[in-house]
């Protein structure tokens, strides 16, 4: 699942603008000139395929944010099936690909230049602990929309640098509070908690929330290996 890497930083900014035009989302990137942006929107706009468009237009029910005072910094235990992988944030790339019109890769600076969201939610692990956490990052739905899923794409696979893997249904992936985060409790995300980039969402159990995500792949089918813990017998949907 190779996709062209954005090597030139200037080009990449332009490419992001093109992608945002294609998405129909009207993303305005921080620090970018708006004149280039409006040129791109008018020249390259194409509607999204129906199902993703519907998901964008009919936002799902939001989980109420908890107050900042509810954050429990000590309660979030580190869970890792085999330690923290070494990732150089300078050379890190997120790849988005699969059954999409436009595969792309983004580096951390590019991800951090996209509009971000913050939320305070409860993380729940099946092992019997929970923690209120503030997370900050990019809505996964924005990345999915940039990639323009092909009609029939219904699942989203996540590959992690430690060999962990997960799959989600598209609807849960498009939930406005399903985020790819690089920030936790007001600080940059720590390596143990999944830096440079991890999933965070109030609608799924902890094991669905992959840390150290390097690749997001849209698929039309659910393949036999659905997730690291699921393949050991845990429930796939794992909704909260
Ligand atoms: N790549 C990867 N992601 C992972 C895991 C893992 O072992 N590897 N563990 C999962 C589980 S079971 C939980 S509860 C959360 C824990 O996140 P934390 O370590 O930041 O508290 O990460 C999830 N994501
Ligand atoms: Mo967990």
mmCIF file of C-alpha atoms and ligand atoms in Angstrom:
data_model
loop_
_atom_site.group_PDB
_atom_site.id
_atom_site.type_symbol
_atom_site.label_atom_id
_atom_site.label_comp_id
_atom_site.label_asym_id
_atom_site.label_seq_id
_atom_site.Cartn_x
_atom_site.Cartn_y
_atom_site.Cartn_z
ATOM 1 C CA UNK A 1 0.000 0.000 0.000
ATOM 2 C CA UNK A 2 2.547 2.514 -1.199
ATOM 3 C CA UNK A 3 1.599 6.120 -1.601
ATOM 4 C CA UNK A 4 3.739 9.013 -2.781
ATOM 5 C CA UNK A 5 5.483 10.758 0.056
ATOM 6 C CA UNK A 6 5.382 14.521 0.309
ATOM 7 C CA UNK A 7 9.055 15.384 0.256
ATOM 8 C CA UNK A 8 9.061 19.086 -0.460
ATOM 9 C CA UNK A 9 7.629 21.127 2.393
ATOM 10 C CA UNK A 10 6.376 23.935 0.171
ATOM 11 C CA UNK A 11 4.755 21.499 -2.192
ATOM 12 C CA UNK A 12 3.204 19.628 0.688
ATOM 13 C CA UNK A 13 1.423 22.736 1.905
ATOM 14 C CA UNK A 14 0.042 23.304 -1.551
ATOM 15 C CA UNK A 15 -0.938 19.635 -1.735
ATOM 16 C CA UNK A 16 -2.779 19.878 1.576
ATOM 17 C CA UNK A 17 -4.702 22.812 0.198
ATOM 18 C CA UNK A 18 -5.591 20.811 -2.884
ATOM 19 C CA UNK A 19 -6.656 17.901 -0.749
ATOM 20 C CA UNK A 20 -8.774 20.134 1.425
ATOM 21 C CA UNK A 21 -10.462 21.525 -1.673
ATOM 22 C CA UNK A 22 -11.180 18.012 -2.882
ATOM 23 C CA UNK A 23 -12.689 17.058 0.422
ATOM 24 C CA UNK A 24 -15.395 19.675 0.240
ATOM 25 C CA UNK A 25 -14.807 20.301 3.920
ATOM 26 C CA UNK A 26 -13.375 23.750 3.440
ATOM 27 C CA UNK A 27 -10.496 23.164 5.818
ATOM 28 C CA UNK A 28 -8.537 26.316 6.344
ATOM 29 C CA UNK A 29 -5.035 25.556 7.469
ATOM 30 C CA UNK A 30 -3.398 27.661 10.139
ATOM 31 C CA UNK A 31 -0.921 30.158 8.749
ATOM 32 C CA UNK A 32 -1.783 29.518 5.107
ATOM 33 C CA UNK A 33 -2.550 32.286 2.654
ATOM 34 C CA UNK A 34 -6.262 32.310 1.934
ATOM 35 C CA UNK A 35 -5.933 33.448 -1.685
ATOM 36 C CA UNK A 36 -4.230 30.238 -2.762
ATOM 37 C CA UNK A 37 -6.814 28.346 -0.745
ATOM 38 C CA UNK A 38 -9.821 29.868 -2.520
ATOM 39 C CA UNK A 39 -8.211 29.305 -5.946
ATOM 40 C CA UNK A 40 -7.861 25.639 -5.157
ATOM 41 C CA UNK A 41 -11.359 25.207 -3.785
ATOM 42 C CA UNK A 42 -12.959 26.525 -6.944
ATOM 43 C CA UNK A 43 -10.802 24.590 -9.362
ATOM 44 C CA UNK A 44 -10.691 21.142 -7.794
ATOM 45 C CA UNK A 45 -13.922 20.731 -5.820
ATOM 46 C CA UNK A 46 -15.630 17.379 -6.275
ATOM 47 C CA UNK A 47 -18.407 15.951 -4.138
ATOM 48 C CA UNK A 48 -17.598 13.081 -1.813
ATOM 49 C CA UNK A 49 -19.137 9.707 -2.319
ATOM 50 C CA UNK A 50 -22.560 9.401 -0.790
ATOM 51 C CA UNK A 51 -21.960 7.556 2.454
ATOM 52 C CA UNK A 52 -19.059 9.694 3.618
ATOM 53 C CA UNK A 53 -20.935 12.790 2.533
ATOM 54 C CA UNK A 54 -23.916 11.706 4.617
ATOM 55 C CA UNK A 55 -21.693 11.096 7.604
ATOM 56 C CA UNK A 56 -20.213 14.566 7.202
ATOM 57 C CA UNK A 57 -23.581 16.264 6.839
ATOM 58 C CA UNK A 58 -25.388 14.385 9.618
ATOM 59 C CA UNK A 59 -23.023 14.513 12.565
ATOM 60 C CA UNK A 60 -23.474 11.781 15.121
ATOM 61 C CA UNK A 61 -24.495 12.380 18.707
ATOM 62 C CA UNK A 62 -21.737 13.993 20.720
ATOM 63 C CA UNK A 63 -20.540 12.638 24.056
ATOM 64 C CA UNK A 64 -20.615 15.518 26.585
ATOM 65 C CA UNK A 65 -17.178 16.882 27.426
ATOM 66 C CA UNK A 66 -16.134 16.449 31.048
ATOM 67 C CA UNK A 67 -14.804 19.518 32.886
ATOM 68 C CA UNK A 68 -11.036 20.138 32.906
ATOM 69 C CA UNK A 69 -11.153 19.703 36.702
ATOM 70 C CA UNK A 70 -12.190 16.060 36.190
ATOM 71 C CA UNK A 71 -8.902 15.107 34.476
ATOM 72 C CA UNK A 72 -7.110 12.276 36.330
ATOM 73 C CA UNK A 73 -3.449 12.493 35.279
ATOM 74 C CA UNK A 74 -2.373 9.518 37.412
ATOM 75 C CA UNK A 75 -5.233 7.205 36.461
ATOM 76 C CA UNK A 76 -4.234 6.617 32.822
ATOM 77 C CA UNK A 77 -2.142 3.451 33.081
ATOM 78 C CA UNK A 78 0.267 2.568 30.305
ATOM 79 C CA UNK A 79 -0.932 -0.443 28.364
ATOM 80 C CA UNK A 80 1.400 -1.925 25.813
ATOM 81 C CA UNK A 81 1.624 -5.518 24.586
ATOM 82 C CA UNK A 82 5.350 -5.177 23.927
ATOM 83 C CA UNK A 83 6.850 -1.889 25.018
ATOM 84 C CA UNK A 84 7.242 1.542 23.443
ATOM 85 C CA UNK A 85 8.594 1.567 19.871
ATOM 86 C CA UNK A 86 11.313 4.067 18.958
ATOM 87 C CA UNK A 87 9.931 6.614 16.499
ATOM 88 C CA UNK A 88 11.805 9.695 15.280
ATOM 89 C CA UNK A 89 9.182 12.485 15.154
ATOM 90 C CA UNK A 90 11.308 14.300 12.528
ATOM 91 C CA UNK A 91 11.051 11.490 9.990
ATOM 92 C CA UNK A 92 7.634 10.197 11.088
ATOM 93 C CA UNK A 93 5.024 9.911 8.331
ATOM 94 C CA UNK A 94 1.355 8.987 8.563
ATOM 95 C CA UNK A 95 0.117 7.187 5.480
ATOM 96 C CA UNK A 96 -3.581 7.215 4.499
ATOM 97 C CA UNK A 97 -4.464 4.783 1.728
ATOM 98 C CA UNK A 98 -6.576 1.812 0.585
ATOM 99 C CA UNK A 99 -9.950 2.129 -1.172
ATOM 100 C CA UNK A 100 -9.615 5.882 -1.619
ATOM 101 C CA UNK A 101 -9.361 8.260 -4.574
ATOM 102 C CA UNK A 102 -6.317 9.978 -3.148
ATOM 103 C CA UNK A 103 -3.709 8.262 -0.994
ATOM 104 C CA UNK A 104 -1.373 10.605 0.836
ATOM 105 C CA UNK A 105 1.246 10.848 3.539
ATOM 106 C CA UNK A 106 1.616 13.641 6.068
ATOM 107 C CA UNK A 107 4.456 14.468 8.409
ATOM 108 C CA UNK A 108 3.889 15.667 11.958
ATOM 109 C CA UNK A 109 4.170 19.382 11.100
ATOM 110 C CA UNK A 110 1.556 18.960 8.395
ATOM 111 C CA UNK A 111 -0.772 17.096 10.769
ATOM 112 C CA UNK A 112 -0.295 19.809 13.374
ATOM 113 C CA UNK A 113 -1.101 22.538 10.841
ATOM 114 C CA UNK A 114 -4.567 21.063 10.293
ATOM 115 C CA UNK A 115 -7.517 22.356 12.353
ATOM 116 C CA UNK A 116 -7.396 20.642 15.739
ATOM 117 C CA UNK A 117 -9.963 19.687 18.354
ATOM 118 C CA UNK A 118 -9.679 19.181 22.106
ATOM 119 C CA UNK A 119 -11.874 16.957 24.245
ATOM 120 C CA UNK A 120 -12.048 15.767 27.849
ATOM 121 C CA UNK A 121 -13.396 12.226 27.924
ATOM 122 C CA UNK A 122 -13.196 8.965 29.866
ATOM 123 C CA UNK A 123 -10.793 6.298 28.658
ATOM 124 C CA UNK A 124 -12.047 2.831 29.647
ATOM 125 C CA UNK A 125 -9.837 -0.279 29.601
ATOM 126 C CA UNK A 126 -11.401 -3.763 29.779
ATOM 127 C CA UNK A 127 -8.801 -4.678 32.368
ATOM 128 C CA UNK A 128 -10.854 -2.763 34.925
ATOM 129 C CA UNK A 129 -9.481 0.777 35.007
ATOM 130 C CA UNK A 130 -10.605 4.102 33.591
ATOM 131 C CA UNK A 131 -9.233 7.643 33.454
ATOM 132 C CA UNK A 132 -10.553 11.060 32.479
ATOM 133 C CA UNK A 133 -8.145 12.485 29.895
ATOM 134 C CA UNK A 134 -7.861 15.614 27.765
ATOM 135 C CA UNK A 135 -6.806 14.810 24.203
ATOM 136 C CA UNK A 136 -5.946 17.211 21.379
ATOM 137 C CA UNK A 137 -5.528 16.445 17.690
ATOM 138 C CA UNK A 138 -7.091 16.130 14.262
ATOM 139 C CA UNK A 139 -10.540 14.593 13.747
ATOM 140 C CA UNK A 140 -10.066 11.301 11.909
ATOM 141 C CA UNK A 141 -13.052 12.261 9.718
ATOM 142 C CA UNK A 142 -11.036 15.142 8.250
ATOM 143 C CA UNK A 143 -8.215 12.780 7.231
ATOM 144 C CA UNK A 144 -10.722 10.290 5.798
ATOM 145 C CA UNK A 145 -12.484 13.060 3.876
ATOM 146 C CA UNK A 146 -9.146 14.268 2.454
ATOM 147 C CA UNK A 147 -8.510 10.775 1.101
ATOM 148 C CA UNK A 148 -11.935 10.613 -0.581
ATOM 149 C CA UNK A 149 -13.038 7.035 0.164
ATOM 150 C CA UNK A 150 -14.336 5.086 -2.823
ATOM 151 C CA UNK A 151 -18.010 4.055 -2.748
ATOM 152 C CA UNK A 152 -18.321 0.925 -0.644
ATOM 153 C CA UNK A 153 -15.385 1.635 1.661
ATOM 154 C CA UNK A 154 -16.788 0.641 5.067
ATOM 155 C CA UNK A 155 -13.860 -0.173 7.350
ATOM 156 C CA UNK A 156 -10.750 1.572 8.559
ATOM 157 C CA UNK A 157 -7.573 -0.308 9.483
ATOM 158 C CA UNK A 158 -4.864 1.153 11.701
ATOM 159 C CA UNK A 159 -1.283 -0.117 11.661
ATOM 160 C CA UNK A 160 1.002 0.746 14.575
ATOM 161 C CA UNK A 161 4.781 0.913 14.858
ATOM 162 C CA UNK A 162 4.826 -1.791 17.591
ATOM 163 C CA UNK A 163 3.018 -4.351 15.418
ATOM 164 C CA UNK A 164 -0.412 -3.605 16.938
ATOM 165 C CA UNK A 165 -3.275 -3.464 14.472
ATOM 166 C CA UNK A 166 -6.929 -2.488 14.713
ATOM 167 C CA UNK A 167 -9.985 -2.075 12.526
ATOM 168 C CA UNK A 168 -12.997 0.177 12.983
ATOM 169 C CA UNK A 169 -16.311 0.630 11.220
ATOM 170 C CA UNK A 170 -16.462 3.753 9.057
ATOM 171 C CA UNK A 171 -19.356 5.296 11.027
ATOM 172 C CA UNK A 172 -17.442 5.222 14.335
ATOM 173 C CA UNK A 173 -14.329 6.456 12.515
ATOM 174 C CA UNK A 174 -16.312 9.448 11.204
ATOM 175 C CA UNK A 175 -17.608 10.369 14.681
ATOM 176 C CA UNK A 176 -16.592 13.999 15.355
ATOM 177 C CA UNK A 177 -14.902 12.932 18.612
ATOM 178 C CA UNK A 178 -12.809 10.173 17.079
ATOM 179 C CA UNK A 179 -9.459 11.939 16.892
ATOM 180 C CA UNK A 180 -5.879 11.276 15.848
ATOM 181 C CA UNK A 181 -4.171 12.972 18.787
ATOM 182 C CA UNK A 182 -0.683 14.350 19.443
ATOM 183 C CA UNK A 183 -1.486 16.065 22.725
ATOM 184 C CA UNK A 184 -2.576 14.806 26.185
ATOM 185 C CA UNK A 185 -3.585 16.745 29.334
ATOM 186 C CA UNK A 186 -2.254 20.008 27.904
ATOM 187 C CA UNK A 187 1.164 18.552 27.011
ATOM 188 C CA UNK A 188 2.650 17.016 23.883
ATOM 189 C CA UNK A 189 1.731 13.312 23.814
ATOM 190 C CA UNK A 190 4.438 11.208 25.490
ATOM 191 C CA UNK A 191 6.063 8.245 23.688
ATOM 192 C CA UNK A 192 4.522 5.744 26.165
ATOM 193 C CA UNK A 193 1.040 7.136 25.484
ATOM 194 C CA UNK A 194 1.435 6.746 21.727
ATOM 195 C CA UNK A 195 3.460 9.678 20.309
ATOM 196 C CA UNK A 196 3.714 10.937 17.684
ATOM 197 C CA UNK A 197 0.090 10.016 16.875
ATOM 198 C CA UNK A 198 -2.626 7.823 18.380
ATOM 199 C CA UNK A 199 -6.365 7.242 18.213
ATOM 200 C CA UNK A 200 -8.594 8.629 20.982
ATOM 201 C CA UNK A 201 -12.391 8.402 21.131
ATOM 202 C CA UNK A 202 -15.119 8.441 23.805
ATOM 203 C CA UNK A 203 -17.200 5.854 21.905
ATOM 204 C CA UNK A 204 -14.881 2.828 22.036
ATOM 205 C CA UNK A 205 -13.001 0.752 24.619
ATOM 206 C CA UNK A 206 -9.301 1.383 25.234
ATOM 207 C CA UNK A 207 -7.984 -1.445 23.089
ATOM 208 C CA UNK A 208 -9.584 0.099 19.966
ATOM 209 C CA UNK A 209 -7.463 3.222 20.496
ATOM 210 C CA UNK A 210 -4.257 2.377 18.705
ATOM 211 C CA UNK A 211 -1.073 4.137 19.764
ATOM 212 C CA UNK A 212 1.898 4.874 17.442
ATOM 213 C CA UNK A 213 -0.304 4.823 14.320
ATOM 214 C CA UNK A 214 1.694 4.886 11.078
ATOM 215 C CA UNK A 215 -0.897 3.800 8.517
ATOM 216 C CA UNK A 216 -4.650 4.239 8.040
ATOM 217 C CA UNK A 217 -6.186 2.024 5.351
ATOM 218 C CA UNK A 218 -9.785 2.202 4.105
ATOM 219 C CA UNK A 219 -11.258 -1.132 3.002
ATOM 220 C CA UNK A 220 -14.525 -2.450 1.604
ATOM 221 C CA UNK A 221 -14.285 -5.630 3.667
ATOM 222 C CA UNK A 222 -13.414 -6.679 7.143
ATOM 223 C CA UNK A 223 -10.452 -9.018 6.770
ATOM 224 C CA UNK A 224 -9.927 -12.053 9.066
ATOM 225 C CA UNK A 225 -7.395 -10.260 11.282
ATOM 226 C CA UNK A 226 -9.544 -7.507 12.799
ATOM 227 C CA UNK A 227 -7.364 -6.457 15.727
ATOM 228 C CA UNK A 228 -4.630 -7.549 18.108
ATOM 229 C CA UNK A 229 -7.011 -8.243 21.029
ATOM 230 C CA UNK A 230 -10.027 -9.133 18.860
ATOM 231 C CA UNK A 231 -8.023 -11.955 17.287
ATOM 232 C CA UNK A 232 -7.527 -13.277 20.830
ATOM 233 C CA UNK A 233 -11.292 -13.300 21.441
ATOM 234 C CA UNK A 234 -12.238 -9.753 22.425
ATOM 235 C CA UNK A 235 -15.292 -8.091 20.891
ATOM 236 C CA UNK A 236 -14.716 -6.235 17.613
ATOM 237 C CA UNK A 237 -17.195 -3.341 17.888
ATOM 238 C CA UNK A 238 -16.262 -2.599 21.527
ATOM 239 C CA UNK A 239 -18.590 0.406 21.836
ATOM 240 C CA UNK A 240 -18.976 2.369 25.058
HETATM 241 N N1 LIG B 1 -0.010 0.210 19.451
HETATM 242 C C1 LIG B 1 -0.676 -0.109 20.578
HETATM 243 N N2 LIG B 1 -1.793 0.581 20.878
HETATM 244 C C2 LIG B 1 -2.487 0.291 21.997
HETATM 245 C C3 LIG B 1 -2.102 -0.763 22.871
HETATM 246 C C4 LIG B 1 -0.893 -1.472 22.515
HETATM 247 O O1 LIG B 1 -0.439 -2.409 23.203
HETATM 248 N N3 LIG B 1 -0.221 -1.114 21.375
HETATM 249 N N4 LIG B 1 -2.855 -1.038 23.977
HETATM 250 C C5 LIG B 1 -4.272 -0.590 23.970
HETATM 251 C C6 LIG B 1 -4.972 -0.638 25.257
HETATM 252 S S1 LIG B 1 -5.561 -2.155 25.775
HETATM 253 C C7 LIG B 1 -5.267 0.505 25.968
HETATM 254 S S2 LIG B 1 -6.216 0.457 27.377
HETATM 255 C C8 LIG B 1 -4.731 1.813 25.567
HETATM 256 C C9 LIG B 1 -3.933 2.416 26.696
HETATM 257 O O2 LIG B 1 -3.424 3.677 26.350
HETATM 258 P P1 LIG B 1 -2.333 4.327 27.303
HETATM 259 O O3 LIG B 1 -1.181 3.347 27.400
HETATM 260 O O4 LIG B 1 -1.958 5.622 26.685
HETATM 261 O O5 LIG B 1 -2.995 4.509 28.659
HETATM 262 O O6 LIG B 1 -3.903 1.733 24.426
HETATM 263 C C10 LIG B 1 -4.381 0.832 23.453
HETATM 264 N N5 LIG B 1 -3.595 1.029 22.257
HETATM 265 MO MO1 LIG B 2 -6.958 -1.703 27.514
#
